[in-house]
mmCIF file with all atom_site columns, C-alpha atoms in Angstrom:
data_model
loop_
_atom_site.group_PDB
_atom_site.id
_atom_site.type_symbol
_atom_site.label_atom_id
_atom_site.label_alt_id
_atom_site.label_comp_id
_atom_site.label_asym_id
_atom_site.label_entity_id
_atom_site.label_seq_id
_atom_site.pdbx_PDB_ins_code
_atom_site.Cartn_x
_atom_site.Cartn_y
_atom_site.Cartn_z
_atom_site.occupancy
_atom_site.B_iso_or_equiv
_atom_site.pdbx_formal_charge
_atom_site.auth_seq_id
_atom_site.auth_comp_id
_atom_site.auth_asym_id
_atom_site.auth_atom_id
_atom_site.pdbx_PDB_model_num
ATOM 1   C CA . UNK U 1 1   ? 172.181 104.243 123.239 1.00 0.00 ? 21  UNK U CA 1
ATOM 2   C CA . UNK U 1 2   ? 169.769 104.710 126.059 1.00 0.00 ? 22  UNK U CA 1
ATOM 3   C CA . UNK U 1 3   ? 166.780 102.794 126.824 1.00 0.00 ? 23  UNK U CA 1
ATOM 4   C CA . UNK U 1 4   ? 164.296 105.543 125.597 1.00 0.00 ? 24  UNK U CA 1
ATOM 5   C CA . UNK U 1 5   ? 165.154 106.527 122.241 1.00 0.00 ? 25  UNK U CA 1
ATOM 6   C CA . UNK U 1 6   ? 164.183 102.684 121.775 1.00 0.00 ? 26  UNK U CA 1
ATOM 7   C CA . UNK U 1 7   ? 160.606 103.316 122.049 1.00 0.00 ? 27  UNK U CA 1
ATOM 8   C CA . UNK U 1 8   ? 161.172 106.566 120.734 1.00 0.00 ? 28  UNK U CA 1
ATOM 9   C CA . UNK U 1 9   ? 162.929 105.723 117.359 1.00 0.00 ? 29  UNK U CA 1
ATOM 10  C CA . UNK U 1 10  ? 160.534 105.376 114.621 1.00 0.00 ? 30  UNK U CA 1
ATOM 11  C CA . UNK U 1 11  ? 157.796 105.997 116.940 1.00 0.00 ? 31  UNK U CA 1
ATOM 12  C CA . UNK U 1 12  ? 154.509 106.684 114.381 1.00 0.00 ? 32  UNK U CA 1
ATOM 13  C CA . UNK U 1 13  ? 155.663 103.164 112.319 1.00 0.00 ? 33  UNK U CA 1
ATOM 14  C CA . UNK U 1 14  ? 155.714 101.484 116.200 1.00 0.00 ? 34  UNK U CA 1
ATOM 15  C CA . UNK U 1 15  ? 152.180 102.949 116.290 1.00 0.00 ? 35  UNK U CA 1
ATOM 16  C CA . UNK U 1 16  ? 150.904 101.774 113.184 1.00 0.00 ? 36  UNK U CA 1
ATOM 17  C CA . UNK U 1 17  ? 152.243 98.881  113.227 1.00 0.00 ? 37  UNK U CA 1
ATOM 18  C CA . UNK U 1 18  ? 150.674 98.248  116.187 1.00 0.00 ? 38  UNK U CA 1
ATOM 19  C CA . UNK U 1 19  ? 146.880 99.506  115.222 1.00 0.00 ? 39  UNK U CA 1
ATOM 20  C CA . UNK U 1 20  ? 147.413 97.480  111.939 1.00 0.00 ? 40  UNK U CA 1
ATOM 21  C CA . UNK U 1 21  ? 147.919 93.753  114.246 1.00 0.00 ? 41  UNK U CA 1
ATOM 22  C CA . UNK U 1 22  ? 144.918 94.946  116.392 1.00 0.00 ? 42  UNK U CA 1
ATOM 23  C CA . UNK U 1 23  ? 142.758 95.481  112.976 1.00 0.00 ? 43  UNK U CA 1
ATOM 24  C CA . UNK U 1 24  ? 144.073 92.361  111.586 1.00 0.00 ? 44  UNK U CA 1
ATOM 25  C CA . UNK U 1 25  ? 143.655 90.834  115.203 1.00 0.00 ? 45  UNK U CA 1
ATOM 26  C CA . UNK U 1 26  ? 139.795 91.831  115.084 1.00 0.00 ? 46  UNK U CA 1
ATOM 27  C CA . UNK U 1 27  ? 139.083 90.506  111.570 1.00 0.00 ? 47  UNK U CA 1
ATOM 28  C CA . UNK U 1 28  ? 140.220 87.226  112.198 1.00 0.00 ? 48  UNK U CA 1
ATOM 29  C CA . UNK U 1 29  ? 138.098 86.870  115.624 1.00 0.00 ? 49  UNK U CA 1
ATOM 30  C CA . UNK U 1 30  ? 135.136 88.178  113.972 1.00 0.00 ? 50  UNK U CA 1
ATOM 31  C CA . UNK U 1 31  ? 135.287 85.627  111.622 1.00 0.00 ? 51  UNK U CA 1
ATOM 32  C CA . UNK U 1 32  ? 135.132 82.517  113.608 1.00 0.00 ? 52  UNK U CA 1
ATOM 33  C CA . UNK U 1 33  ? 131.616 80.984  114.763 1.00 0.00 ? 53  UNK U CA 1
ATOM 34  C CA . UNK U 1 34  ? 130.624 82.376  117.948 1.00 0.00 ? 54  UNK U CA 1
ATOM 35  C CA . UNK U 1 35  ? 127.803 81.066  120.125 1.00 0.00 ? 55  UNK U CA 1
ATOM 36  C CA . UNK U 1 36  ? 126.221 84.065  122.238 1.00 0.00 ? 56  UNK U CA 1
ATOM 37  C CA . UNK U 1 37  ? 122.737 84.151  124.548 1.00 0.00 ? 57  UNK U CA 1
ATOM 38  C CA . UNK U 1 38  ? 120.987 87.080  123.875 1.00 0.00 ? 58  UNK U CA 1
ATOM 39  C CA . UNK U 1 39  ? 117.705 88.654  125.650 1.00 0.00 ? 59  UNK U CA 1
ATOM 40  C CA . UNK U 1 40  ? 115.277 89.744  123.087 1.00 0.00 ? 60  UNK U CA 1
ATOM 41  C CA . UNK U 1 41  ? 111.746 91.238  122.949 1.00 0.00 ? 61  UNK U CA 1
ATOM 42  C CA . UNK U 1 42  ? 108.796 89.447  122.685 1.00 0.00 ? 62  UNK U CA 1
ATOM 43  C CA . UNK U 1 43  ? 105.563 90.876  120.302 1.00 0.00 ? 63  UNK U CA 1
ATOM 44  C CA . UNK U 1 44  ? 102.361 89.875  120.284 1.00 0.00 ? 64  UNK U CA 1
ATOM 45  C CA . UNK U 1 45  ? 100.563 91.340  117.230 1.00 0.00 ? 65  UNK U CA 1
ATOM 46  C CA . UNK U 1 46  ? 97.351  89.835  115.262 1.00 0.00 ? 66  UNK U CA 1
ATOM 47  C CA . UNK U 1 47  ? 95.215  90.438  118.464 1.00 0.00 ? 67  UNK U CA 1
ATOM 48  C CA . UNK U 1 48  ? 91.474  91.018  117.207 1.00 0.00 ? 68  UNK U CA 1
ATOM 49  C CA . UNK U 1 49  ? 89.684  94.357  118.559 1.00 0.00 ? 69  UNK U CA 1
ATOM 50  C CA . UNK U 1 50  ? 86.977  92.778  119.992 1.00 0.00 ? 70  UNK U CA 1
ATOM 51  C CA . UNK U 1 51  ? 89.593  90.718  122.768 1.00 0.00 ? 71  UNK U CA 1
ATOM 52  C CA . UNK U 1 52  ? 92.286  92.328  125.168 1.00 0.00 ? 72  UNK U CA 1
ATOM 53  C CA . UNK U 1 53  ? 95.261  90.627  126.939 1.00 0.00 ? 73  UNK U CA 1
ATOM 54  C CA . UNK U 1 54  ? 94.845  89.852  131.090 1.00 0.00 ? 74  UNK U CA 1
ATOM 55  C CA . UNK U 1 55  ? 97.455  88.291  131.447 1.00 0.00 ? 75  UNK U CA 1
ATOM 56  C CA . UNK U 1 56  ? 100.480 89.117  129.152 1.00 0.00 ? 76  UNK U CA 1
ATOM 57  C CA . UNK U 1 57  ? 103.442 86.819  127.793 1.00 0.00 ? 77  UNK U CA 1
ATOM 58  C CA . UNK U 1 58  ? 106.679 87.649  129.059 1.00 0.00 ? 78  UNK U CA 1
ATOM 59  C CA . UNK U 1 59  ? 108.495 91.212  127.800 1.00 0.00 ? 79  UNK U CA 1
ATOM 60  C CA . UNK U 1 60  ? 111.408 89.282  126.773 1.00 0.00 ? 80  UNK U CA 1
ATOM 61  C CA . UNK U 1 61  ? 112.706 85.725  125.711 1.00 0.00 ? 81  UNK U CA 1
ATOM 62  C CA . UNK U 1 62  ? 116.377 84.558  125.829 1.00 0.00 ? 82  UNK U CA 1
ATOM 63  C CA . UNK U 1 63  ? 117.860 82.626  123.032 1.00 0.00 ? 83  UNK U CA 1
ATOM 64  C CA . UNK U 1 64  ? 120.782 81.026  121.821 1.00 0.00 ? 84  UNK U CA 1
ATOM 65  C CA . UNK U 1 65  ? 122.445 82.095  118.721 1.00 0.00 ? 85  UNK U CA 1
ATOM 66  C CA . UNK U 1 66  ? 125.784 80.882  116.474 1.00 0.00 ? 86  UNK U CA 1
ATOM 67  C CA . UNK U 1 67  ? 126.928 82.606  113.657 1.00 0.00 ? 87  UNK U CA 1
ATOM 68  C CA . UNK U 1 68  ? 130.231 84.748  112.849 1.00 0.00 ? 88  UNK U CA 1
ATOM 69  C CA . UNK U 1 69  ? 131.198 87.464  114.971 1.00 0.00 ? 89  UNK U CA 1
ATOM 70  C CA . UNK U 1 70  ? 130.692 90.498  112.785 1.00 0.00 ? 90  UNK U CA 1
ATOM 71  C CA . UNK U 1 71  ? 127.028 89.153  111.823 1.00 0.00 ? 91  UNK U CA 1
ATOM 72  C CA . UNK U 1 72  ? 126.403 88.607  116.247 1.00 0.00 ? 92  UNK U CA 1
ATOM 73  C CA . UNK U 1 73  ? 127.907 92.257  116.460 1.00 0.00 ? 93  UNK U CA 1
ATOM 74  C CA . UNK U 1 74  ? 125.196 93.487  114.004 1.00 0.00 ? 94  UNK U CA 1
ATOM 75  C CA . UNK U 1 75  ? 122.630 92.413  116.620 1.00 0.00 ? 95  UNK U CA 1
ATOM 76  C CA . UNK U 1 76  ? 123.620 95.780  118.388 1.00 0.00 ? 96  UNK U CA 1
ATOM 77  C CA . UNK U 1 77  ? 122.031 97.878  115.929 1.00 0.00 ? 97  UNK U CA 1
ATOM 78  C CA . UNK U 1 78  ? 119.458 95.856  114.311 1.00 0.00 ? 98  UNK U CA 1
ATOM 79  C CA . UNK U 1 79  ? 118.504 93.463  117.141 1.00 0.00 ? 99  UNK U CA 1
ATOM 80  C CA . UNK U 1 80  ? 116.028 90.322  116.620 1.00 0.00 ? 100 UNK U CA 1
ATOM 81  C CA . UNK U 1 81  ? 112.303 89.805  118.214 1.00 0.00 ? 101 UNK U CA 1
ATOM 82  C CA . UNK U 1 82  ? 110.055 87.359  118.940 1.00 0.00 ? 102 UNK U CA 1
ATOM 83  C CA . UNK U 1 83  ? 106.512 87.307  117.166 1.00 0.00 ? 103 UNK U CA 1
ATOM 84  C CA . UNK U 1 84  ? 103.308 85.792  118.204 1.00 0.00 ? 104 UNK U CA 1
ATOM 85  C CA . UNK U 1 85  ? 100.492 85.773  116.180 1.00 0.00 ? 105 UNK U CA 1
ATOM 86  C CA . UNK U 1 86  ? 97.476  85.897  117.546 1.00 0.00 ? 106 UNK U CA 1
ATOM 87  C CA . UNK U 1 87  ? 95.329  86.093  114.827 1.00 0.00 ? 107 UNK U CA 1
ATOM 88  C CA . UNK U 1 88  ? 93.394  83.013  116.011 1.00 0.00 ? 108 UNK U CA 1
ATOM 89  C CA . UNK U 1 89  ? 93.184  83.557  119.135 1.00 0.00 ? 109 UNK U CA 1
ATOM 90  C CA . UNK U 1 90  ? 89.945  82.948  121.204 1.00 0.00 ? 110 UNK U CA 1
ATOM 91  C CA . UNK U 1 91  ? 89.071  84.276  124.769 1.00 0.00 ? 111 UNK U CA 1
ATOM 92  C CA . UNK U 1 92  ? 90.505  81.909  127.118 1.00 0.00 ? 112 UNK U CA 1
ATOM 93  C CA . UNK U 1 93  ? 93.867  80.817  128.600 1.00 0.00 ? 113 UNK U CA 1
ATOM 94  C CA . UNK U 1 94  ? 96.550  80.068  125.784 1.00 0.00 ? 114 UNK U CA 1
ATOM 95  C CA . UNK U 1 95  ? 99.574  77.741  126.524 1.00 0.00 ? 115 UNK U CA 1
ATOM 96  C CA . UNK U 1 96  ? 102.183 78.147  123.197 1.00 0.00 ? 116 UNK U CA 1
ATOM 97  C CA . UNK U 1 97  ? 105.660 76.698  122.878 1.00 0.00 ? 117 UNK U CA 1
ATOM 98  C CA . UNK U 1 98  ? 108.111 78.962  121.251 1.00 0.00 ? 118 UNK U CA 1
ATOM 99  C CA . UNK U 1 99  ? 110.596 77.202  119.107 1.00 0.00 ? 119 UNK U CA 1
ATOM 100 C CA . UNK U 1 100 ? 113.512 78.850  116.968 1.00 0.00 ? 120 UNK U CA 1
ATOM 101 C CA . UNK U 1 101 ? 111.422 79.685  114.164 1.00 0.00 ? 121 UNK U CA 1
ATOM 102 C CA . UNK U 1 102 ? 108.965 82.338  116.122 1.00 0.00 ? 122 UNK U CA 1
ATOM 103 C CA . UNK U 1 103 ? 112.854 84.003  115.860 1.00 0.00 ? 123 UNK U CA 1
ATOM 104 C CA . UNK U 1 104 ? 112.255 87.035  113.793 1.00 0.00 ? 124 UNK U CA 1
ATOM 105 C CA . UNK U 1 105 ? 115.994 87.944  112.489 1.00 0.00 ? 125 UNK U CA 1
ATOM 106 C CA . UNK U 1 106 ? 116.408 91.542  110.505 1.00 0.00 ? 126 UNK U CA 1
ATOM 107 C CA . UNK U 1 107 ? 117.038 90.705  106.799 1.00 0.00 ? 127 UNK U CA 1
ATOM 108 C CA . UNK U 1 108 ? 120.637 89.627  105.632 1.00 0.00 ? 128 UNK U CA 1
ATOM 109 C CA . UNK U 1 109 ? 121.720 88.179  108.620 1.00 0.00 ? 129 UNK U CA 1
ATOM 110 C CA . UNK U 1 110 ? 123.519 85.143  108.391 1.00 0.00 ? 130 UNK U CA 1
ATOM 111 C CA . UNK U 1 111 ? 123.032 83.516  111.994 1.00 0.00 ? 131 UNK U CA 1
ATOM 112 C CA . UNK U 1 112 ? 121.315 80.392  113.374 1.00 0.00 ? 132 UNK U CA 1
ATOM 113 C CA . UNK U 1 113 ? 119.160 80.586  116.176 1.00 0.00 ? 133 UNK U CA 1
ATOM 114 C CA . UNK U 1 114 ? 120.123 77.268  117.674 1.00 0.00 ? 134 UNK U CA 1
ATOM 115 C CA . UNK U 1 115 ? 117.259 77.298  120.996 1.00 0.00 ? 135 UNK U CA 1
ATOM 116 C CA . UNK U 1 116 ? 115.432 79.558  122.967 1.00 0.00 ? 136 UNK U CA 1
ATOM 117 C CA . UNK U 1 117 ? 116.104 78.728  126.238 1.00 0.00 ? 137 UNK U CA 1
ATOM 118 C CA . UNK U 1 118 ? 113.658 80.733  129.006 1.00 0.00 ? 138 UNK U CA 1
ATOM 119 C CA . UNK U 1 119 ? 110.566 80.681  128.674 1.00 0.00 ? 139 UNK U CA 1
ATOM 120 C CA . UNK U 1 120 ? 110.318 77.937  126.388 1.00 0.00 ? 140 UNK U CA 1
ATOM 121 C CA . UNK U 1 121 ? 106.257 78.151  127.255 1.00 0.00 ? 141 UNK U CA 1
ATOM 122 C CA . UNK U 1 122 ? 104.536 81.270  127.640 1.00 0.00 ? 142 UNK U CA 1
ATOM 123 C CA . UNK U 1 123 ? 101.201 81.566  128.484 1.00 0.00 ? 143 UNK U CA 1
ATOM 124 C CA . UNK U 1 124 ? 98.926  84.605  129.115 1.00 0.00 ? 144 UNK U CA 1
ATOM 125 C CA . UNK U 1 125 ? 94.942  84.984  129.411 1.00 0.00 ? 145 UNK U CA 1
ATOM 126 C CA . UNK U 1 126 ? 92.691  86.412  126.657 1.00 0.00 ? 146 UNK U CA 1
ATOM 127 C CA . UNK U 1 127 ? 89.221  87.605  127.151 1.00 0.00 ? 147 UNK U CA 1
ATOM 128 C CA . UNK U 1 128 ? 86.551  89.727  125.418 1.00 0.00 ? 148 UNK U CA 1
ATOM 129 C CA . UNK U 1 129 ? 86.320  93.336  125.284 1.00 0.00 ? 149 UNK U CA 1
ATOM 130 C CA . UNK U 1 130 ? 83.150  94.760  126.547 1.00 0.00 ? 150 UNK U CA 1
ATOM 131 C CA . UNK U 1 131 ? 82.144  98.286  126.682 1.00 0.00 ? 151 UNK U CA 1
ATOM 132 C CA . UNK U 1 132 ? 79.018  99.935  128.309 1.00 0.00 ? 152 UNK U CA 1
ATOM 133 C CA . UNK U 1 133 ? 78.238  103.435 127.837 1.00 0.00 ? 153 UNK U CA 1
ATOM 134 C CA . UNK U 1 134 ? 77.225  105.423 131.257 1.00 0.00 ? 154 UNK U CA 1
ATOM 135 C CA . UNK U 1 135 ? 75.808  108.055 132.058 1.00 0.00 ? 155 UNK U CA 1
ATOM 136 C CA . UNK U 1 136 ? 77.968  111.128 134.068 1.00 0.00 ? 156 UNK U CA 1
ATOM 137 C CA . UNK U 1 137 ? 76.403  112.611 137.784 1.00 0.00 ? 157 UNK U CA 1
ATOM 138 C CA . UNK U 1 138 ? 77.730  115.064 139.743 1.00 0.00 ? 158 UNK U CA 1
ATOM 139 C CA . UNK U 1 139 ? 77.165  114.456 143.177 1.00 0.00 ? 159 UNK U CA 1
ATOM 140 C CA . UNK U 1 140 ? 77.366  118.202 145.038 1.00 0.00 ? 160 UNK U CA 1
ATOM 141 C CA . UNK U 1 141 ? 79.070  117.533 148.142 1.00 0.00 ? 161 UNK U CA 1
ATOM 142 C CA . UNK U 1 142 ? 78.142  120.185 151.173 1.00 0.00 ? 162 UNK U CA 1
ATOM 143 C CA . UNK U 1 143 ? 77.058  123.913 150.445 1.00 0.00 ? 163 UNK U CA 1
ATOM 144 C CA . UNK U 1 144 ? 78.239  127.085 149.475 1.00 0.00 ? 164 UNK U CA 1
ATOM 145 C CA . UNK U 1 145 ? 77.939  130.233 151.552 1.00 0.00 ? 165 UNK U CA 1
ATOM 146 C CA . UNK U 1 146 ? 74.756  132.190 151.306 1.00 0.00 ? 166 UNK U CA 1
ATOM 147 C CA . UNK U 1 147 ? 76.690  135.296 149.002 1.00 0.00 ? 167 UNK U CA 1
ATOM 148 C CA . UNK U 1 148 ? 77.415  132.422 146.643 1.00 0.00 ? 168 UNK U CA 1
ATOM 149 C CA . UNK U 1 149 ? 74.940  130.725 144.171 1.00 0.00 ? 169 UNK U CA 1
ATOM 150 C CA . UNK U 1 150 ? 75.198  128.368 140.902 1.00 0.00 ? 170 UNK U CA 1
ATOM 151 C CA . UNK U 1 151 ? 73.966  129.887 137.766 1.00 0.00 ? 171 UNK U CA 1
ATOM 152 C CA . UNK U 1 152 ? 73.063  127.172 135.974 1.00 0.00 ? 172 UNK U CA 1
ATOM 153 C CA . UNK U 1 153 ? 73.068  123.837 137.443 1.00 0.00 ? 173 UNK U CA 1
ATOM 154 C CA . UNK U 1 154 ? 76.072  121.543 137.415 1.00 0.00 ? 174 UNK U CA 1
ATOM 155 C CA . UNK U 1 155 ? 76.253  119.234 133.749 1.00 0.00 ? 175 UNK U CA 1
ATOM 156 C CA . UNK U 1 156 ? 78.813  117.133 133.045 1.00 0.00 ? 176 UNK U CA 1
ATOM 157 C CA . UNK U 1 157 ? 80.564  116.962 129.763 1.00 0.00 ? 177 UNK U CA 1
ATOM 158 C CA . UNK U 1 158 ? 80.219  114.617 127.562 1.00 0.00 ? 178 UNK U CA 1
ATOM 159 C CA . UNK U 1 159 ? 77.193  113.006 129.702 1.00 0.00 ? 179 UNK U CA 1
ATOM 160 C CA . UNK U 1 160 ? 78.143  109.799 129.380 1.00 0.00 ? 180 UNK U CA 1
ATOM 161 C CA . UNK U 1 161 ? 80.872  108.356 129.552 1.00 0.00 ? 181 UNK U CA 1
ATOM 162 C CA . UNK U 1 162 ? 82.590  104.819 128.156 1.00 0.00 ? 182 UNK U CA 1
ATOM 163 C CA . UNK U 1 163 ? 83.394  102.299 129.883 1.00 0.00 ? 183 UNK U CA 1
#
Protein backbone atom coordinates (compact mmCIF):
# COMPACT_ATOMS: atom_id res chain seq x y z
CA UNK A 1 0.00 0.00 0.00
CA UNK A 2 1.74 3.26 -0.60
CA UNK A 3 1.97 6.14 1.61
CA UNK A 4 -0.58 8.30 -0.40
CA UNK A 5 -3.64 6.45 -0.85
CA UNK A 6 -3.46 6.84 3.12
CA UNK A 7 -4.47 10.35 3.05
CA UNK A 8 -6.27 9.67 0.06
CA UNK A 9 -8.63 6.80 1.24
CA UNK A 10 -11.81 8.08 2.50
CA UNK A 11 -10.68 11.49 1.91
CA UNK A 12 -14.21 13.76 2.28
CA UNK A 13 -14.92 11.66 5.89
CA UNK A 14 -10.93 12.77 6.76
CA UNK A 15 -12.29 16.24 5.91
CA UNK A 16 -15.27 16.28 7.86
CA UNK A 17 -14.13 14.77 10.43
CA UNK A 18 -11.74 17.18 10.73
CA UNK A 19 -14.10 20.52 10.33
CA UNK A 20 -16.48 18.72 12.83
CA UNK A 21 -13.32 18.68 15.91
CA UNK A 22 -12.55 22.33 14.84
CA UNK A 23 -16.50 23.24 15.34
CA UNK A 24 -16.63 21.25 18.41
CA UNK A 25 -13.07 22.73 19.26
CA UNK A 26 -14.61 26.39 18.95
CA UNK A 27 -17.75 25.75 21.03
CA UNK A 28 -16.04 24.59 23.89
CA UNK A 29 -13.46 27.71 23.93
CA UNK A 30 -16.21 30.04 23.48
CA UNK A 31 -17.72 28.86 26.37
CA UNK A 32 -15.21 29.39 29.02
CA UNK A 33 -14.87 32.93 30.86
CA UNK A 34 -12.58 35.07 29.07
CA UNK A 35 -11.14 38.33 30.38
CA UNK A 36 -10.39 40.81 27.34
CA UNK A 37 -9.37 44.86 27.39
CA UNK A 38 -11.22 46.54 24.97
CA UNK A 39 -10.98 50.36 23.65
CA UNK A 40 -14.35 51.87 23.50
CA UNK A 41 -15.93 55.26 22.67
CA UNK A 42 -16.66 57.77 24.94
CA UNK A 43 -20.20 60.12 24.55
CA UNK A 44 -20.97 63.02 26.06
CA UNK A 45 -24.69 63.80 25.53
CA UNK A 46 -27.14 66.00 27.90
CA UNK A 47 -24.99 69.14 27.05
CA UNK A 48 -27.45 72.27 27.35
CA UNK A 49 -27.55 74.72 24.16
CA UNK A 50 -26.70 77.59 25.86
CA UNK A 51 -22.84 75.89 26.88
CA UNK A 52 -20.18 74.33 24.42
CA UNK A 53 -17.22 71.99 25.22
CA UNK A 54 -13.35 73.72 25.24
CA UNK A 55 -11.84 71.25 26.25
CA UNK A 56 -13.21 67.72 25.39
CA UNK A 57 -13.00 64.27 27.38
CA UNK A 58 -11.02 61.75 25.80
CA UNK A 59 -12.46 59.95 22.29
CA UNK A 60 -12.05 56.70 23.88
CA UNK A 61 -11.78 54.79 27.30
CA UNK A 62 -10.26 51.29 27.80
CA UNK A 63 -11.91 48.77 29.96
CA UNK A 64 -11.74 45.47 31.26
CA UNK A 65 -14.33 42.96 30.55
CA UNK A 66 -15.08 38.96 31.60
CA UNK A 67 -17.73 37.10 30.29
CA UNK A 68 -17.95 33.93 27.82
CA UNK A 69 -16.34 34.00 24.63
CA UNK A 70 -19.23 34.01 22.20
CA UNK A 71 -20.94 36.99 24.29
CA UNK A 72 -16.93 39.03 24.07
CA UNK A 73 -17.13 38.03 20.25
CA UNK A 74 -20.52 39.85 19.99
CA UNK A 75 -18.66 43.04 20.94
CA UNK A 76 -17.52 43.02 17.18
CA UNK A 77 -20.77 43.87 15.89
CA UNK A 78 -22.58 45.54 18.59
CA UNK A 79 -19.71 47.17 20.51
CA UNK A 80 -20.21 49.02 24.06
CA UNK A 81 -19.77 53.00 24.87
CA UNK A 82 -19.22 55.13 27.47
CA UNK A 83 -21.94 57.84 28.45
CA UNK A 84 -21.62 61.05 30.25
CA UNK A 85 -24.35 62.99 31.13
CA UNK A 86 -24.06 66.29 31.24
CA UNK A 87 -27.28 67.40 31.94
CA UNK A 88 -26.06 69.32 35.01
CA UNK A 89 -23.37 70.63 33.91
CA UNK A 90 -22.33 74.31 34.64
CA UNK A 91 -19.63 76.46 32.81
CA UNK A 92 -16.47 75.69 34.41
CA UNK A 93 -13.80 72.95 34.62
CA UNK A 94 -15.38 69.41 35.44
CA UNK A 95 -13.21 66.62 37.05
CA UNK A 96 -15.56 63.08 36.87
CA UNK A 97 -14.43 59.59 37.75
CA UNK A 98 -15.71 56.95 35.47
CA UNK A 99 -16.49 53.73 37.17
CA UNK A 100 -17.95 50.43 35.51
CA UNK A 101 -21.38 51.51 35.59
CA UNK A 102 -20.97 54.72 33.05
CA UNK A 103 -20.39 51.15 30.85
CA UNK A 104 -23.20 51.29 28.41
CA UNK A 105 -23.46 47.43 27.17
CA UNK A 106 -26.01 46.71 24.00
CA UNK A 107 -29.03 44.78 25.42
CA UNK A 108 -28.73 40.92 26.09
CA UNK A 109 -25.30 40.78 26.74
CA UNK A 110 -24.23 38.74 29.42
CA UNK A 111 -20.68 40.26 30.38
CA UNK A 112 -19.20 42.05 33.42
CA UNK A 113 -17.34 45.04 33.04
CA UNK A 114 -14.87 44.33 35.80
CA UNK A 115 -12.71 48.15 35.61
CA UNK A 116 -12.00 50.73 33.35
CA UNK A 117 -8.58 51.14 33.40
CA UNK A 118 -7.27 54.55 31.34
CA UNK A 119 -8.52 57.33 31.97
CA UNK A 120 -10.05 56.53 35.10
CA UNK A 121 -10.56 60.65 35.40
CA UNK A 122 -11.48 62.68 32.60
CA UNK A 123 -11.81 66.11 32.70
CA UNK A 124 -12.65 68.74 30.02
CA UNK A 125 -13.71 72.60 30.26
CA UNK A 126 -17.28 73.91 29.78
CA UNK A 127 -18.18 77.44 29.11
CA UNK A 128 -21.11 79.55 27.83
CA UNK A 129 -22.16 80.05 24.41
CA UNK A 130 -22.32 83.58 23.31
CA UNK A 131 -23.34 84.90 20.04
CA UNK A 132 -23.21 88.53 18.65
CA UNK A 133 -24.71 89.42 15.49
CA UNK A 134 -22.35 91.72 13.08
CA UNK A 135 -22.68 93.56 10.61
CA UNK A 136 -20.88 92.50 6.89
CA UNK A 137 -18.30 95.37 5.00
CA UNK A 138 -16.67 95.02 2.03
CA UNK A 139 -13.54 96.66 2.05
CA UNK A 140 -12.65 97.45 -1.97
CA UNK A 141 -9.10 96.84 -2.20
CA UNK A 142 -7.23 98.99 -5.20
CA UNK A 143 -9.12 100.10 -8.48
CA UNK A 144 -10.40 98.96 -11.56
CA UNK A 145 -9.33 100.24 -14.95
CA UNK A 146 -11.00 103.32 -16.27
CA UNK A 147 -13.26 101.01 -19.15
CA UNK A 148 -14.53 99.27 -16.03
CA UNK A 149 -17.17 100.59 -13.51
CA UNK A 150 -19.54 99.02 -10.64
CA UNK A 151 -23.17 99.25 -11.30
CA UNK A 152 -24.45 99.23 -8.18
CA UNK A 153 -22.31 99.42 -5.23
CA UNK A 154 -20.86 96.38 -3.51
CA UNK A 155 -23.63 94.75 -0.60
CA UNK A 156 -22.99 91.92 1.14
CA UNK A 157 -25.42 89.16 1.65
CA UNK A 158 -27.00 88.51 4.40
CA UNK A 159 -25.59 91.92 6.05
CA UNK A 160 -24.83 90.63 9.05
CA UNK A 161 -23.48 88.00 9.96
CA UNK A 162 -23.40 85.59 13.37
CA UNK A 163 -20.96 85.19 15.34
Amino acid sequence: MAPISIFSKNFGTKVTALLLALVVYAHVYTEREHERRLRIPLHVRGLSSDLILVKSPPEEVEVQVRGKGKQLLKFQFRPPHVELDLAEARPGEIQRMLSPADVILPLGMDVNVTEVRAPRLVSFQIDTLATKSVPVVINQLGELPERLGWIEPLQSDPPTALI
